[in-house]
Coordinates of C-alpha atoms (C1' of nucleotides) in Angstrom, one line a residue:
Chain A
M158 CA 9.5 16.4 21.3
R159 CA 6.6 18.7 22.0
I160 CA 3.8 18.5 19.5
K161 CA 0.7 20.7 19.4
I162 CA -2.8 19.5 18.5
H163 CA -6.2 21.0 18.7
S164 CA -7.2 21.7 22.2
P165 CA -8.5 18.4 23.5
T166 CA -12.2 18.2 24.0
L167 CA -12.9 15.6 26.7
D168 CA -15.2 18.2 28.0
G169 CA -17.4 17.2 30.8
A170 CA -15.6 13.9 30.9
N171 CA -14.8 14.4 34.5
N172 CA -18.3 15.1 35.5
S173 CA -19.9 12.4 33.6
L174 CA -17.0 10.0 33.9
K175 CA -18.7 7.7 36.2
D176 CA -21.8 7.4 34.0
F177 CA -19.6 7.2 31.0
L178 CA -17.4 4.4 32.3
G179 CA -20.3 2.7 34.1
A180 CA -22.2 2.4 30.9
K181 CA -19.4 0.4 29.4
G182 CA -19.0 -1.7 32.5
F183 CA -15.9 0.0 33.8
K184 CA -15.3 1.4 37.2
S185 CA -14.5 5.0 38.0
T186 CA -11.2 4.8 39.8
R187 CA -8.5 7.1 40.9
G188 CA -6.1 6.2 38.1
R189 CA -8.7 6.6 35.4
R190 CA -9.8 9.9 36.8
I191 CA -6.3 11.2 36.9
I192 CA -5.6 10.0 33.4
F193 CA -8.8 11.5 32.0
K194 CA -8.1 14.8 33.8
E195 CA -4.7 14.9 32.3
L196 CA -5.9 14.3 28.8
E197 CA -8.3 17.1 29.2
T198 CA -5.6 19.7 29.8
R199 CA -3.0 18.2 27.7
G200 CA -2.9 20.0 24.4
E201 CA -0.4 17.7 22.6
H202 CA 0.0 14.3 21.2
F203 CA 1.3 12.0 23.9
N204 CA 2.4 8.5 24.5
A205 CA 2.3 6.2 27.5
E206 CA 5.8 7.3 28.6
S207 CA 5.1 11.0 28.5
L208 CA 1.8 10.5 30.3
Y209 CA 3.5 8.5 33.0
S210 CA 6.4 10.9 33.6
G211 CA 4.0 13.9 33.3
L212 CA 1.8 12.6 36.0
S213 CA 4.7 11.5 38.2
E214 CA 6.1 15.0 38.1
K215 CA 2.8 16.3 39.4
K216 CA 2.9 13.7 42.2
Q217 CA -0.1 12.0 40.6
R218 CA 1.7 8.9 39.8
V219 CA -0.2 6.1 38.1
S220 CA 1.6 2.9 37.4
K221 CA 2.6 2.1 33.8
P222 CA 0.5 -1.0 33.6
T223 CA -2.5 1.0 34.6
I224 CA -1.6 3.7 32.0
Y225 CA -1.3 1.1 29.3
R226 CA -4.5 -0.6 30.4
T227 CA -6.4 2.6 30.5
L228 CA -5.1 3.8 27.2
K229 CA -6.2 0.6 25.7
I230 CA -9.7 1.1 27.0
L231 CA -9.8 4.7 25.8
E232 CA -8.7 3.5 22.4
K233 CA -11.4 0.9 22.3
L234 CA -14.0 3.5 23.3
R235 CA -12.7 5.7 20.5
I236 CA -11.8 8.5 22.9
I237 CA -8.2 8.5 21.7
E238 CA -6.5 7.3 18.6
R239 CA -3.3 5.4 18.5
F240 CA -0.9 5.7 15.6
D241 CA 2.8 5.1 15.1
I242 CA 5.3 7.7 13.9
K243 CA 8.3 5.6 14.2
K244 CA 9.4 2.3 15.6
N245 CA 8.7 1.6 19.2
C246 CA 7.0 4.9 19.6
F247 CA 3.2 5.0 19.7
Y248 CA 1.5 8.2 20.1
Y249 CA -2.1 8.8 21.1
E250 CA -4.4 11.8 20.8
P251 CA -7.8 12.6 22.2
L252 CA -10.4 11.9 19.5
L253 CA -13.7 12.9 21.1
H254 CA -15.8 15.3 19.1
R255 CA -13.4 15.6 16.2
R256 CA -12.9 12.6 14.0
E257 CA -12.7 14.4 10.7
H258 CA -9.1 15.2 10.5
G259 CA -5.8 13.8 9.5
H260 CA -2.2 14.2 10.6
L261 CA 0.6 15.9 8.9
I262 CA 3.7 14.3 10.2
C263 CA 7.1 15.9 9.5
E264 CA 9.6 13.2 8.9
E265 CA 12.4 15.4 9.8
C266 CA 11.5 16.8 13.2
G267 CA 8.6 14.6 14.1
K268 CA 6.2 17.5 14.4
I269 CA 2.5 16.6 14.0
V270 CA 0.0 19.0 12.7
D271 CA -3.7 18.2 12.3
F272 CA -5.5 19.1 9.1
S273 CA -9.1 18.9 8.3
I274 CA -10.6 17.2 5.4
E275 CA -13.5 18.8 3.7
D276 CA -14.8 15.9 1.7
F277 CA -14.4 13.3 4.3
G278 CA -17.9 12.2 3.5
T279 CA -17.0 11.4 -0.1
I280 CA -14.2 9.2 1.0
E281 CA -16.3 7.4 3.5
S282 CA -19.1 6.8 1.1
T283 CA -16.7 5.6 -1.5
I284 CA -15.3 3.1 0.9
V285 CA -18.6 1.9 2.2
K286 CA -20.1 1.6 -1.3
E287 CA -17.3 -0.3 -2.9
N288 CA -16.6 -2.7 -0.1
D289 CA -18.7 -4.8 2.2
F290 CA -17.4 -3.1 5.2
R291 CA -18.9 -1.6 8.3
L292 CA -16.8 1.4 8.7
N293 CA -15.9 2.6 12.2
Y294 CA -13.4 5.3 11.6
I295 CA -10.7 6.5 9.2
S296 CA -7.2 7.6 9.9
I297 CA -5.3 9.7 7.4
R298 CA -1.7 10.4 7.8
A299 CA 0.3 12.6 5.5
F300 CA 4.1 12.4 5.7
G301 CA 6.5 15.0 4.5
L302 CA 8.5 18.0 5.6
C303 CA 7.1 20.8 7.6
D304 CA 7.7 24.5 6.7
S305 CA 10.6 25.1 8.9
C306 CA 12.4 21.9 8.0
V307 CA 11.9 22.7 4.3
K308 CA 13.5 26.1 5.0
A309 CA 16.3 24.6 7.0
S310 CA 17.1 22.2 4.2
K311 CA 17.1 25.1 1.7
K312 CA 19.5 27.1 3.8
Q313 CA 21.9 24.2 4.0
Q314 CA 22.0 23.8 0.3
G315 CA 22.8 27.4 -0.4
Chain B
M277 CA -3.1 -14.6 9.5
R278 CA -3.0 -14.5 5.8
I279 CA -3.9 -11.4 4.1
K280 CA -4.3 -10.7 0.5
I281 CA -3.3 -7.5 -1.2
H282 CA -3.0 -6.4 -4.9
S283 CA -0.3 -8.4 -6.5
P284 CA 3.0 -6.7 -5.7
T285 CA 4.6 -4.9 -8.4
L286 CA 8.3 -4.7 -7.8
D287 CA 8.6 -5.5 -11.5
G288 CA 12.0 -5.4 -12.9
A289 CA 13.3 -4.8 -9.4
N290 CA 15.5 -7.8 -9.6
N291 CA 17.0 -6.8 -12.9
S292 CA 17.6 -3.2 -12.1
L293 CA 18.2 -3.9 -8.5
K294 CA 21.9 -3.2 -8.7
D295 CA 21.3 0.2 -10.4
F296 CA 18.5 0.9 -8.2
L297 CA 20.4 0.3 -5.0
G298 CA 23.5 1.7 -6.4
A299 CA 21.9 5.0 -7.2
K300 CA 21.0 5.3 -3.5
G301 CA 24.4 4.3 -2.3
F302 CA 23.5 0.8 -1.2
K303 CA 25.2 -2.3 -2.3
S304 CA 23.5 -5.2 -4.0
T305 CA 23.9 -8.1 -1.7
R306 CA 22.6 -11.6 -1.3
G307 CA 20.3 -10.7 1.6
R308 CA 18.8 -7.8 -0.3
R309 CA 18.3 -9.8 -3.5
I310 CA 16.5 -12.5 -1.6
I311 CA 14.3 -10.1 0.2
F312 CA 13.5 -8.2 -2.9
K313 CA 12.7 -11.4 -4.8
E314 CA 10.5 -12.5 -2.0
L315 CA 8.5 -9.3 -2.0
E316 CA 8.0 -9.7 -5.7
T317 CA 6.2 -13.0 -5.4
R318 CA 4.5 -12.4 -2.0
G319 CA 0.9 -11.4 -2.6
E320 CA 0.2 -10.4 0.9
H321 CA 0.8 -8.0 3.6
F322 CA 3.7 -9.2 5.7
N323 CA 5.9 -8.4 8.6
A324 CA 9.5 -9.0 9.6
E325 CA 8.7 -12.2 11.3
S326 CA 6.7 -13.7 8.5
L327 CA 9.4 -12.7 6.0
Y328 CA 12.0 -14.3 8.2
S329 CA 10.2 -17.6 8.7
G330 CA 9.1 -17.7 5.1
L331 CA 12.6 -17.3 3.8
S332 CA 13.9 -19.8 6.4
E333 CA 11.5 -22.5 5.1
K334 CA 12.8 -22.0 1.6
K335 CA 16.4 -22.4 2.9
Q336 CA 17.0 -18.8 2.0
R337 CA 17.6 -17.7 5.5
V338 CA 18.5 -14.1 6.0
S339 CA 19.1 -13.0 9.6
K340 CA 16.5 -10.9 11.4
P341 CA 18.8 -7.9 11.9
T342 CA 19.3 -7.9 8.1
I343 CA 15.6 -8.2 7.5
Y344 CA 14.9 -5.3 9.8
R345 CA 17.7 -3.2 8.3
T346 CA 16.6 -3.9 4.8
L347 CA 12.9 -3.3 5.6
K348 CA 14.0 0.1 7.0
I349 CA 15.8 0.9 3.8
L350 CA 12.9 -0.1 1.6
E351 CA 10.6 2.0 3.7
K352 CA 12.8 5.0 3.3
L353 CA 13.0 4.4 -0.4
R354 CA 9.2 4.3 -0.4
I355 CA 9.1 0.8 -1.8
I356 CA 7.1 -0.5 1.0
E357 CA 4.9 1.1 3.5
R358 CA 4.8 0.3 7.2
F359 CA 1.7 0.5 9.3
D360 CA 0.6 -0.8 12.6
I361 CA -2.5 -2.9 13.0
K362 CA -2.1 -3.7 16.6
K363 CA 0.5 -3.5 19.3
N364 CA 3.8 -4.9 18.5
C365 CA 2.7 -6.0 15.1
F366 CA 4.0 -4.0 12.2
Y367 CA 3.0 -5.0 8.8
Y368 CA 4.5 -3.8 5.5
E369 CA 3.4 -3.9 2.0
P370 CA 5.0 -3.2 -1.4
L371 CA 4.3 0.3 -2.5
L372 CA 5.9 0.6 -5.9
H373 CA 3.7 1.9 -8.7
R374 CA 0.6 2.1 -6.6
R375 CA 0.4 4.8 -4.0
E376 CA -3.1 5.8 -4.4
H377 CA -5.0 3.5 -2.1
G378 CA -5.9 3.0 1.5
H379 CA -6.4 0.1 3.7
L380 CA -9.5 -1.4 5.1
I381 CA -8.6 -3.1 8.3
C382 CA -11.0 -5.5 9.9
E383 CA -10.8 -5.0 13.7
E384 CA -12.3 -8.4 14.3
C385 CA -10.2 -10.8 12.1
G386 CA -7.4 -8.5 11.1
K387 CA -8.0 -8.9 7.4
I388 CA -6.6 -6.1 5.3
V389 CA -8.2 -5.0 2.0
D390 CA -7.0 -2.3 -0.2
F391 CA -9.3 0.3 -1.5
S392 CA -8.7 2.9 -4.1
I393 CA -9.5 6.5 -3.6
E394 CA -10.7 8.4 -6.6
D395 CA -10.2 12.0 -5.4
F396 CA -6.9 11.5 -3.9
G397 CA -5.8 14.5 -5.7
T398 CA -8.3 16.7 -3.9
I399 CA -7.1 15.5 -0.6
E400 CA -3.5 16.2 -1.6
S401 CA -4.1 19.6 -2.8
T402 CA -6.1 20.5 0.2
I403 CA -3.3 19.5 2.5
V404 CA -0.6 21.2 0.5
K405 CA -2.7 24.4 0.1
E406 CA -3.7 24.8 3.6
N407 CA -0.4 23.9 5.2
D408 CA 3.2 24.8 4.5
F409 CA 4.1 21.2 4.0
R410 CA 6.1 19.4 1.4
L411 CA 4.0 16.3 1.0
N412 CA 5.7 13.0 0.4
Y413 CA 3.0 10.5 0.7
I414 CA -0.4 9.8 2.3
S415 CA -1.6 6.8 4.2
I416 CA -5.3 6.2 4.7
R417 CA -6.5 3.5 7.0
A418 CA -10.2 2.7 7.5
F419 CA -11.0 0.5 10.5
G420 CA -14.2 -1.4 10.9
L421 CA -15.7 -4.9 10.3
C422 CA -15.4 -6.9 7.2
D423 CA -18.3 -8.5 5.5
S424 CA -17.9 -11.9 7.0
C425 CA -17.3 -10.6 10.5
V426 CA -20.4 -8.5 10.2
K427 CA -22.4 -11.6 9.1
A428 CA -20.9 -13.6 11.9
S429 CA -21.9 -11.1 14.5
K430 CA -25.4 -11.0 13.1
K431 CA -25.7 -14.8 13.3
Q432 CA -24.6 -14.7 16.9
Q433 CA -27.3 -12.2 17.8
G434 CA -30.0 -14.4 16.4
Chain C
dA22 C1' 41.9 -1.9 -0.7
dT23 C1' 38.1 0.3 1.3
dC24 C1' 34.0 0.6 3.2
dA25 C1' 29.5 -1.3 3.6
dA26 C1' 26.7 -5.4 4.9
dT27 C1' 26.0 -9.6 7.6
dG28 C1' 25.3 -12.6 11.5
dC29 C1' 25.5 -13.5 16.2
dA30 C1' 24.7 -12.5 20.7
dA31 C1' 23.2 -9.2 23.7
dA32 C1' 20.9 -5.3 24.9
dG33 C1' 17.0 -2.2 24.5
dA34 C1' 12.3 -0.2 24.3
dC35 C1' 7.9 -0.8 24.9
dT36 C1' 4.1 -3.5 26.5
dT37 C1' 1.8 -7.2 28.8
dT38 C1' 0.9 -10.6 32.5
dG39 C1' 0.5 -13.1 37.2
dC40 C1' -0.7 -12.4 41.5
dA41 C1' -1.7 -10.4 45.9
dT42 C1' -3.8 -6.2 47.7
dG43 C1' -6.9 -2.6 47.8
dG44 C1' -10.9 0.0 45.9
dT45 C1' -15.8 0.3 43.8
dT46 C1' -20.4 -0.7 43.3
Chain D
dA194 C1' -19.8 -9.2 49.7
dA195 C1' -18.4 -9.7 44.9
dC196 C1' -15.7 -8.4 41.6
dC197 C1' -12.8 -5.2 39.2
dA198 C1' -8.6 -2.3 39.2
dT199 C1' -4.0 -1.4 40.8
dG200 C1' 0.9 -2.0 41.5
dC201 C1' 4.9 -4.6 41.5
dA202 C1' 8.0 -7.5 39.6
dA203 C1' 8.9 -10.4 36.0
dA204 C1' 8.2 -11.9 31.5
dG205 C1' 7.3 -11.1 26.6
dT206 C1' 7.7 -9.4 22.0
dC207 C1' 9.6 -6.9 18.6
dT208 C1' 13.6 -4.3 17.2
dT209 C1' 18.2 -2.4 17.4
dT210 C1' 23.2 -2.4 18.4
dG211 C1' 28.2 -3.7 19.1
dC212 C1' 31.5 -6.1 17.0
dA213 C1' 34.2 -9.2 14.3
dT214 C1' 33.8 -11.3 9.8
dT215 C1' 32.6 -11.4 5.0
dG216 C1' 31.5 -9.4 0.8
dA217 C1' 30.9 -5.7 -2.8
dT218 C1' 32.8 -2.1 -5.7

DNA sequence: ATCAATGCAAAGACTTTGCATGGTT
DNA sequence: AACCATGCAAAGTCTTTGCATTGAT
């Protein structure tokens, strides 16, 4: 399953990585550099497994525990977002610099497409206003059928 | 972790359950009746585990595989919605009759609060308009800190 | 009677943890 | 030097599957 997303924008992450991690009390290590680098160039949604095998193919192996641990850190730092498409299958995506979008998830083929939301501000203010809640971020997922799967199902019918 | 949600509205589900399931090609069985009944009265978010232990306590045990299988059916039928709060921890909630709301999820204590979204229609039309996508449903999750956790953190600080 | 649903036990997938080693600051 | 990060192996957790039995239509 290959899924496209906006081109990731961890720009400068590699240069400022040391400072970036340092500021949060994390060390700049080989594994983290490799993973960060990979996320920069990876124009797709991904998960721990695909990250692991992708890096292994490039002879840049990082152990699974390290991948999981690093992903968890990145999630906490809001650099990536984790969401579940189906059971036992978590996908992540780079978040940096672009929070205001949701995901269209095709329930047939699993394809994920990002969509932007114009009045995100309205939603946010509604939420904040009506609830005593300190909002960190919003995740919007829209499930349905993508164009090609709709067409495919139409063909089948007639 | 006990979490309140709107009172579930699987109303009439028990009466029309046979028809309801039958229409979809499913049989009306003991396990499904028990699970449906439980969801009717259960005013909280839940997961497979809590459902299992809850029913077991009431001497209405249904096996875990059946619970998982039934939950999967209910999800497909859009009677419940599944979403992940943290790793290995899927929660579900009854969906019937109330699709237009999102979840506030407190990242500190895990509390889940529903919130309604006034201009859901706007979001929907935006998505449909700008993408060739047959929309089935939308899930909106807002992460942050709930009132009491905000207060607690303030106290700690001084 | 036929075919689906259930329960059990076992397997599976994904993720996390303990611990000794090696790397960073 | 002090402490964090890593990798390995093993353990965990949640979920699914194979299969014989039971139940629904």
